[in-house]
Amino acid sequence: PERMTHTRDGQRVRLMANINLLSEVRLASELKAEGIGLYRSEFPFLIRTSFPTENEQYQIYRRLLADAPGAELTFRTLDIGGDKLLSYSDLETGDNPALGLRSIRFSLKHTGIFKQQLRAILRAAADFDNLRIMFPLISSLEEFRSARNLVDECRAELGLGGVPHHAAPQVGMMIELPAVVEIMPELSREADFFCIGTNDFVQYLLGVDRTNAQMASYYRPG
């Protein structure tokens, strides 16, 4: 009850927090957030000099879940590429990194790295109530299914190994590409939830580089 938020005219709203670093969790709690609506899981990757191991990720996620306010936490899986590059990766930027091997495309190409992250998330959330796993930059039904199948694969492996883990996470995706608009009915039958990533969605819809100050007048979300 103490975390319930209302507007001045009495309308009930759910105030969730977006988290980059563990140090921000305390602030979210002080502001009485009802949960973590988005944890950007790439930050532990960006601040290192090599890919974190499954156990290193597990320790970070475990701390996050232990300190998180509320009873809901959404992990966005690794979202690198574009303007978020890893100095230690052989990730090819190409002439236009925003249209290159980034986000879920990187994860599906490097399934070993992806499965390490998924296993770490599932293990860390073994005792957590409402775990949500969200894939960034999905462009097709097949892509979503491939990513979700890897979640199921990790759950099965952990189960066979007798490793405590979250058995039934909600699995969703970000809407960031115009390509998915026409297939939303199909996606809505398979995804548990959606999150609209307005920054990239507007960028791709209008063909405007959102990081280019000279193009600011073209970048119009409204």
PDB file of C-alpha atoms in Angstrom:
ATOM      1  CA  PRO A   1       0.000   0.000   0.000  1.00  0.00           C
ATOM      2  CA  GLU A   2       2.744   2.494   0.825  1.00  0.00           C
ATOM      3  CA  ARG A   3       4.080   2.195  -2.731  1.00  0.00           C
ATOM      4  CA  MET A   4       0.774   2.880  -4.436  1.00  0.00           C
ATOM      5  CA  THR A   5       0.933   6.038  -6.551  1.00  0.00           C
ATOM      6  CA  HIS A   6      -1.969   8.263  -7.571  1.00  0.00           C
ATOM      7  CA  THR A   7      -2.258  11.412  -9.639  1.00  0.00           C
ATOM      8  CA  ARG A   8      -3.554  14.569  -7.947  1.00  0.00           C
ATOM      9  CA  ASP A   9      -7.067  13.823  -9.192  1.00  0.00           C
ATOM     10  CA  GLY A  10      -6.968  10.333  -7.692  1.00  0.00           C
ATOM     11  CA  GLN A  11      -6.132   8.165 -10.697  1.00  0.00           C
ATOM     12  CA  ARG A  12      -4.108   5.076  -9.860  1.00  0.00           C
ATOM     13  CA  VAL A  13      -0.794   4.721 -11.732  1.00  0.00           C
ATOM     14  CA  ARG A  14       2.037   2.243 -11.335  1.00  0.00           C
ATOM     15  CA  LEU A  15       5.366   4.010 -10.931  1.00  0.00           C
ATOM     16  CA  MET A  16       8.226   1.781 -12.086  1.00  0.00           C
ATOM     17  CA  ALA A  17      11.937   2.556 -12.305  1.00  0.00           C
ATOM     18  CA  ASN A  18      14.463   2.253 -15.136  1.00  0.00           C
ATOM     19  CA  ILE A  19      17.815   1.019 -13.844  1.00  0.00           C
ATOM     20  CA  ASN A  20      21.276   1.120 -15.413  1.00  0.00           C
ATOM     21  CA  LEU A  21      23.478   0.469 -12.367  1.00  0.00           C
ATOM     22  CA  LEU A  22      22.991  -1.262  -9.030  1.00  0.00           C
ATOM     23  CA  SER A  23      23.683   2.037  -7.287  1.00  0.00           C
ATOM     24  CA  GLU A  24      20.382   3.369  -8.662  1.00  0.00           C
ATOM     25  CA  VAL A  25      18.268   0.733  -6.924  1.00  0.00           C
ATOM     26  CA  ARG A  26      18.306   2.576  -3.596  1.00  0.00           C
ATOM     27  CA  LEU A  27      17.037   5.773  -5.240  1.00  0.00           C
ATOM     28  CA  ALA A  28      14.220   3.822  -6.896  1.00  0.00           C
ATOM     29  CA  SER A  29      13.242   2.440  -3.507  1.00  0.00           C
ATOM     30  CA  GLU A  30      13.364   5.891  -1.880  1.00  0.00           C
ATOM     31  CA  LEU A  31      11.058   7.193  -4.603  1.00  0.00           C
ATOM     32  CA  LYS A  32       8.677   4.325  -3.792  1.00  0.00           C
ATOM     33  CA  ALA A  33       8.856   2.677  -7.199  1.00  0.00           C
ATOM     34  CA  GLU A  34       6.609  -0.390  -7.385  1.00  0.00           C
ATOM     35  CA  GLY A  35       9.188  -2.393  -9.275  1.00  0.00           C
ATOM     36  CA  ILE A  36      11.852  -2.225 -11.947  1.00  0.00           C
ATOM     37  CA  GLY A  37      10.182  -1.651 -15.290  1.00  0.00           C
ATOM     38  CA  LEU A  38      13.477  -1.893 -17.177  1.00  0.00           C
ATOM     39  CA  TYR A  39      16.894  -3.132 -16.152  1.00  0.00           C
ATOM     40  CA  ARG A  40      19.411  -2.385 -18.890  1.00  0.00           C
ATOM     41  CA  SER A  41      21.576  -5.469 -18.533  1.00  0.00           C
ATOM     42  CA  GLU A  42      24.283  -4.287 -20.938  1.00  0.00           C
ATOM     43  CA  PHE A  43      25.911  -1.990 -18.381  1.00  0.00           C
ATOM     44  CA  PRO A  44      27.873  -4.760 -16.581  1.00  0.00           C
ATOM     45  CA  PHE A  45      29.197  -5.650 -20.051  1.00  0.00           C
ATOM     46  CA  LEU A  46      30.100  -2.085 -21.003  1.00  0.00           C
ATOM     47  CA  ILE A  47      32.209  -1.351 -17.919  1.00  0.00           C
ATOM     48  CA  ARG A  48      34.386  -4.476 -18.218  1.00  0.00           C
ATOM     49  CA  THR A  49      37.369  -5.484 -20.311  1.00  0.00           C
ATOM     50  CA  SER A  50      35.961  -8.912 -21.214  1.00  0.00           C
ATOM     51  CA  PHE A  51      32.606 -10.667 -21.308  1.00  0.00           C
ATOM     52  CA  PRO A  52      31.377 -11.366 -17.761  1.00  0.00           C
ATOM     53  CA  THR A  53      30.980 -15.049 -16.950  1.00  0.00           C
ATOM     54  CA  GLU A  54      27.661 -16.613 -16.048  1.00  0.00           C
ATOM     55  CA  ASN A  55      28.563 -16.590 -12.352  1.00  0.00           C
ATOM     56  CA  GLU A  56      29.709 -12.961 -12.462  1.00  0.00           C
ATOM     57  CA  GLN A  57      26.378 -12.007 -14.015  1.00  0.00           C
ATOM     58  CA  TYR A  58      24.536 -14.165 -11.493  1.00  0.00           C
ATOM     59  CA  GLN A  59      26.117 -12.261  -8.595  1.00  0.00           C
ATOM     60  CA  ILE A  60      25.110  -8.892 -10.099  1.00  0.00           C
ATOM     61  CA  TYR A  61      21.551  -9.986 -10.857  1.00  0.00           C
ATOM     62  CA  ARG A  62      21.199 -11.582  -7.425  1.00  0.00           C
ATOM     63  CA  ARG A  63      22.111  -8.298  -5.735  1.00  0.00           C
ATOM     64  CA  LEU A  64      19.715  -6.411  -7.993  1.00  0.00           C
ATOM     65  CA  LEU A  65      16.816  -8.723  -7.194  1.00  0.00           C
ATOM     66  CA  ALA A  66      17.592  -8.727  -3.472  1.00  0.00           C
ATOM     67  CA  ASP A  67      17.500  -4.920  -3.289  1.00  0.00           C
ATOM     68  CA  ALA A  68      14.836  -4.164  -5.891  1.00  0.00           C
ATOM     69  CA  PRO A  69      11.680  -2.451  -4.679  1.00  0.00           C
ATOM     70  CA  GLY A  70       8.331  -4.074  -5.316  1.00  0.00           C
ATOM     71  CA  ALA A  71       7.649  -7.502  -6.739  1.00  0.00           C
ATOM     72  CA  GLU A  72       8.270  -7.086 -10.459  1.00  0.00           C
ATOM     73  CA  LEU A  73      11.494  -6.802 -12.431  1.00  0.00           C
ATOM     74  CA  THR A  74      11.983  -6.707 -16.183  1.00  0.00           C
ATOM     75  CA  PHE A  75      15.384  -7.710 -17.522  1.00  0.00           C
ATOM     76  CA  ARG A  76      16.138  -6.452 -20.998  1.00  0.00           C
ATOM     77  CA  THR A  77      18.623  -8.864 -22.503  1.00  0.00           C
ATOM     78  CA  LEU A  78      21.949  -7.657 -23.859  1.00  0.00           C
ATOM     79  CA  ASP A  79      21.440  -4.542 -25.990  1.00  0.00           C
ATOM     80  CA  ILE A  80      24.808  -3.665 -27.507  1.00  0.00           C
ATOM     81  CA  GLY A  81      25.817  -2.296 -30.869  1.00  0.00           C
ATOM     82  CA  GLY A  82      24.776   0.979 -32.435  1.00  0.00           C
ATOM     83  CA  ASP A  83      26.045   3.627 -30.005  1.00  0.00           C
ATOM     84  CA  LYS A  84      26.886   1.036 -27.302  1.00  0.00           C
ATOM     85  CA  LEU A  85      30.056  -0.775 -28.318  1.00  0.00           C
ATOM     86  CA  LEU A  86      32.200  -3.211 -26.357  1.00  0.00           C
ATOM     87  CA  SER A  87      35.913  -2.419 -26.564  1.00  0.00           C
ATOM     88  CA  TYR A  88      36.822  -6.112 -26.172  1.00  0.00           C
ATOM     89  CA  SER A  89      34.364  -7.536 -28.713  1.00  0.00           C
ATOM     90  CA  ASP A  90      34.966  -8.255 -32.384  1.00  0.00           C
ATOM     91  CA  LEU A  91      31.559  -6.750 -33.057  1.00  0.00           C
ATOM     92  CA  GLU A  92      31.678  -5.271 -36.541  1.00  0.00           C
ATOM     93  CA  THR A  93      30.194  -1.803 -36.645  1.00  0.00           C
ATOM     94  CA  GLY A  94      29.959  -1.504 -40.429  1.00  0.00           C
ATOM     95  CA  ASP A  95      29.242   1.772 -42.175  1.00  0.00           C
ATOM     96  CA  ASN A  96      25.946   2.169 -40.305  1.00  0.00           C
ATOM     97  CA  PRO A  97      26.060   0.489 -36.871  1.00  0.00           C
ATOM     98  CA  ALA A  98      22.432   1.376 -36.104  1.00  0.00           C
ATOM     99  CA  LEU A  99      21.449  -1.035 -38.878  1.00  0.00           C
ATOM    100  CA  GLY A 100      24.063  -3.661 -38.106  1.00  0.00           C
ATOM    101  CA  LEU A 101      24.631  -6.663 -35.844  1.00  0.00           C
ATOM    102  CA  ARG A 102      23.182  -5.248 -32.623  1.00  0.00           C
ATOM    103  CA  SER A 103      20.857  -6.127 -29.761  1.00  0.00           C
ATOM    104  CA  ILE A 104      18.987  -9.424 -30.200  1.00  0.00           C
ATOM    105  CA  ARG A 105      20.760  -9.989 -33.522  1.00  0.00           C
ATOM    106  CA  PHE A 106      24.088 -10.159 -31.690  1.00  0.00           C
ATOM    107  CA  SER A 107      22.620 -12.468 -29.043  1.00  0.00           C
ATOM    108  CA  LEU A 108      21.128 -14.877 -31.583  1.00  0.00           C
ATOM    109  CA  LYS A 109      24.409 -15.032 -33.486  1.00  0.00           C
ATOM    110  CA  HIS A 110      26.415 -15.607 -30.281  1.00  0.00           C
ATOM    111  CA  THR A 111      24.091 -18.035 -28.534  1.00  0.00           C
ATOM    112  CA  GLY A 112      26.773 -19.140 -26.059  1.00  0.00           C
ATOM    113  CA  ILE A 113      26.990 -15.610 -24.644  1.00  0.00           C
ATOM    114  CA  PHE A 114      23.212 -15.259 -24.774  1.00  0.00           C
ATOM    115  CA  LYS A 115      22.571 -18.499 -22.903  1.00  0.00           C
ATOM    116  CA  GLN A 116      25.049 -17.547 -20.203  1.00  0.00           C
ATOM    117  CA  GLN A 117      23.044 -14.400 -19.576  1.00  0.00           C
ATOM    118  CA  LEU A 118      19.705 -16.197 -19.637  1.00  0.00           C
ATOM    119  CA  ARG A 119      20.922 -18.868 -17.236  1.00  0.00           C
ATOM    120  CA  ALA A 120      22.299 -16.219 -14.885  1.00  0.00           C
ATOM    121  CA  ILE A 121      18.965 -14.369 -14.902  1.00  0.00           C
ATOM    122  CA  LEU A 122      16.924 -17.519 -14.288  1.00  0.00           C
ATOM    123  CA  ARG A 123      19.220 -18.688 -11.500  1.00  0.00           C
ATOM    124  CA  ALA A 124      19.310 -15.303  -9.771  1.00  0.00           C
ATOM    125  CA  ALA A 125      15.508 -15.068  -9.804  1.00  0.00           C
ATOM    126  CA  ALA A 126      14.916 -18.541  -8.342  1.00  0.00           C
ATOM    127  CA  ASP A 127      13.061 -17.072  -5.332  1.00  0.00           C
ATOM    128  CA  PHE A 128      11.655 -13.965  -7.025  1.00  0.00           C
ATOM    129  CA  ASP A 129       7.943 -13.709  -7.759  1.00  0.00           C
ATOM    130  CA  ASN A 130       7.429 -11.792 -10.979  1.00  0.00           C
ATOM    131  CA  LEU A 131      10.348 -12.109 -13.408  1.00  0.00           C
ATOM    132  CA  ARG A 132      10.010 -10.685 -16.899  1.00  0.00           C
ATOM    133  CA  ILE A 133      12.581 -11.187 -19.669  1.00  0.00           C
ATOM    134  CA  MET A 134      12.421  -8.791 -22.604  1.00  0.00           C
ATOM    135  CA  PHE A 135      14.190  -8.985 -25.962  1.00  0.00           C
ATOM    136  CA  PRO A 136      15.317  -5.765 -27.707  1.00  0.00           C
ATOM    137  CA  LEU A 137      15.030  -4.924 -31.416  1.00  0.00           C
ATOM    138  CA  ILE A 138      12.846  -7.861 -32.472  1.00  0.00           C
ATOM    139  CA  SER A 139      12.058  -7.651 -36.188  1.00  0.00           C
ATOM    140  CA  SER A 140      10.030 -10.803 -36.889  1.00  0.00           C
ATOM    141  CA  LEU A 141       7.959 -13.581 -35.354  1.00  0.00           C
ATOM    142  CA  GLU A 142      10.729 -16.068 -36.141  1.00  0.00           C
ATOM    143  CA  GLU A 143      13.268 -13.942 -34.279  1.00  0.00           C
ATOM    144  CA  PHE A 144      11.069 -13.763 -31.196  1.00  0.00           C
ATOM    145  CA  ARG A 145      10.477 -17.502 -31.282  1.00  0.00           C
ATOM    146  CA  SER A 146      14.207 -18.207 -31.588  1.00  0.00           C
ATOM    147  CA  ALA A 147      14.970 -16.067 -28.547  1.00  0.00           C
ATOM    148  CA  ARG A 148      12.106 -17.494 -26.505  1.00  0.00           C
ATOM    149  CA  ASN A 149      13.140 -21.033 -27.401  1.00  0.00           C
ATOM    150  CA  LEU A 150      16.575 -20.334 -25.934  1.00  0.00           C
ATOM    151  CA  VAL A 151      14.910 -19.279 -22.679  1.00  0.00           C
ATOM    152  CA  ASP A 152      13.022 -22.587 -22.671  1.00  0.00           C
ATOM    153  CA  GLU A 153      16.228 -24.442 -23.476  1.00  0.00           C
ATOM    154  CA  CYS A 154      18.016 -22.832 -20.525  1.00  0.00           C
ATOM    155  CA  ARG A 155      15.125 -23.632 -18.196  1.00  0.00           C
ATOM    156  CA  ALA A 156      15.219 -27.262 -19.279  1.00  0.00           C
ATOM    157  CA  GLU A 157      18.993 -27.506 -18.815  1.00  0.00           C
ATOM    158  CA  LEU A 158      18.845 -25.980 -15.345  1.00  0.00           C
ATOM    159  CA  GLY A 159      15.999 -28.301 -14.427  1.00  0.00           C
ATOM    160  CA  LEU A 160      17.872 -31.396 -15.559  1.00  0.00           C
ATOM    161  CA  GLY A 161      20.896 -30.252 -13.583  1.00  0.00           C
ATOM    162  CA  GLY A 162      18.853 -29.702 -10.443  1.00  0.00           C
ATOM    163  CA  VAL A 163      19.860 -26.021 -10.356  1.00  0.00           C
ATOM    164  CA  PRO A 164      17.350 -23.725  -8.594  1.00  0.00           C
ATOM    165  CA  HIS A 165      15.886 -21.269 -11.086  1.00  0.00           C
ATOM    166  CA  HIS A 166      12.769 -19.311 -11.981  1.00  0.00           C
ATOM    167  CA  ALA A 167      10.517 -21.831 -13.701  1.00  0.00           C
ATOM    168  CA  ALA A 168       7.988 -19.561 -15.410  1.00  0.00           C
ATOM    169  CA  PRO A 169       9.225 -16.095 -16.393  1.00  0.00           C
ATOM    170  CA  GLN A 170       7.079 -13.868 -18.541  1.00  0.00           C
ATOM    171  CA  VAL A 171       8.749 -13.390 -21.915  1.00  0.00           C
ATOM    172  CA  GLY A 172       8.203 -10.235 -23.941  1.00  0.00           C
ATOM    173  CA  MET A 173       9.793  -7.893 -26.443  1.00  0.00           C
ATOM    174  CA  MET A 174      10.452  -4.275 -27.289  1.00  0.00           C
ATOM    175  CA  ILE A 175       8.664  -2.616 -30.177  1.00  0.00           C
ATOM    176  CA  GLU A 176      11.416  -0.606 -31.844  1.00  0.00           C
ATOM    177  CA  LEU A 177      11.140  -1.489 -35.522  1.00  0.00           C
ATOM    178  CA  PRO A 178       8.304  -0.528 -37.884  1.00  0.00           C
ATOM    179  CA  ALA A 179       8.601  -4.032 -39.367  1.00  0.00           C
ATOM    180  CA  VAL A 180       6.700  -5.535 -36.423  1.00  0.00           C
ATOM    181  CA  VAL A 181       3.670  -3.237 -36.626  1.00  0.00           C
ATOM    182  CA  GLU A 182       1.889  -5.353 -39.235  1.00  0.00           C
ATOM    183  CA  ILE A 183       2.530  -8.603 -37.379  1.00  0.00           C
ATOM    184  CA  MET A 184       1.410  -7.426 -33.942  1.00  0.00           C
ATOM    185  CA  PRO A 185      -1.633  -9.775 -33.937  1.00  0.00           C
ATOM    186  CA  GLU A 186       0.675 -12.764 -34.407  1.00  0.00           C
ATOM    187  CA  LEU A 187       3.210 -11.503 -31.877  1.00  0.00           C
ATOM    188  CA  SER A 188       0.496 -10.755 -29.312  1.00  0.00           C
ATOM    189  CA  ARG A 189      -0.474 -14.424 -29.332  1.00  0.00           C
ATOM    190  CA  GLU A 190       3.065 -15.459 -28.367  1.00  0.00           C
ATOM    191  CA  ALA A 191       4.611 -12.626 -26.324  1.00  0.00           C
ATOM    192  CA  ASP A 192       3.518 -12.104 -22.734  1.00  0.00           C
ATOM    193  CA  PHE A 193       4.054  -8.350 -22.877  1.00  0.00           C
ATOM    194  CA  PHE A 194       5.370  -5.482 -25.023  1.00  0.00           C
ATOM    195  CA  CYS A 195       7.372  -2.346 -24.327  1.00  0.00           C
ATOM    196  CA  ILE A 196       7.587   0.485 -26.858  1.00  0.00           C
ATOM    197  CA  GLY A 197      11.145   1.748 -27.338  1.00  0.00           C
ATOM    198  CA  THR A 198      10.279   5.191 -28.629  1.00  0.00           C
ATOM    199  CA  ASN A 199      13.843   6.394 -29.276  1.00  0.00           C
ATOM    200  CA  ASP A 200      14.687   3.699 -31.803  1.00  0.00           C
ATOM    201  CA  PHE A 201      11.139   3.392 -33.113  1.00  0.00           C
ATOM    202  CA  VAL A 202      11.065   7.069 -34.117  1.00  0.00           C
ATOM    203  CA  GLN A 203      14.602   6.812 -35.531  1.00  0.00           C
ATOM    204  CA  TYR A 204      13.740   3.931 -37.830  1.00  0.00           C
ATOM    205  CA  LEU A 205      10.272   5.174 -38.698  1.00  0.00           C
ATOM    206  CA  LEU A 206      11.533   8.591 -39.817  1.00  0.00           C
ATOM    207  CA  GLY A 207      14.971   7.504 -41.070  1.00  0.00           C
ATOM    208  CA  VAL A 208      16.711   9.955 -38.729  1.00  0.00           C
ATOM    209  CA  ASP A 209      19.870   9.353 -36.700  1.00  0.00           C
ATOM    210  CA  ARG A 210      18.764  10.142 -33.148  1.00  0.00           C
ATOM    211  CA  THR A 211      22.359  10.830 -32.071  1.00  0.00           C
ATOM    212  CA  ASN A 212      23.005  13.442 -34.772  1.00  0.00           C
ATOM    213  CA  ALA A 213      22.445  16.974 -33.460  1.00  0.00           C
ATOM    214  CA  GLN A 214      22.158  18.310 -37.012  1.00  0.00           C
ATOM    215  CA  MET A 215      19.070  16.137 -37.515  1.00  0.00           C
ATOM    216  CA  ALA A 216      17.248  17.253 -34.357  1.00  0.00           C
ATOM    217  CA  SER A 217      14.591  19.144 -36.267  1.00  0.00           C
ATOM    218  CA  TYR A 218      13.695  15.946 -38.156  1.00  0.00           C
ATOM    219  CA  TYR A 219      13.520  13.823 -35.007  1.00  0.00           C
ATOM    220  CA  ARG A 220       9.948  14.506 -33.928  1.00  0.00           C
ATOM    221  CA  PRO A 221       8.292  11.939 -31.663  1.00  0.00           C
ATOM    222  CA  GLY A 222       4.982  13.852 -31.661  1.00  0.00           C
TER     223      GLY A 222
END
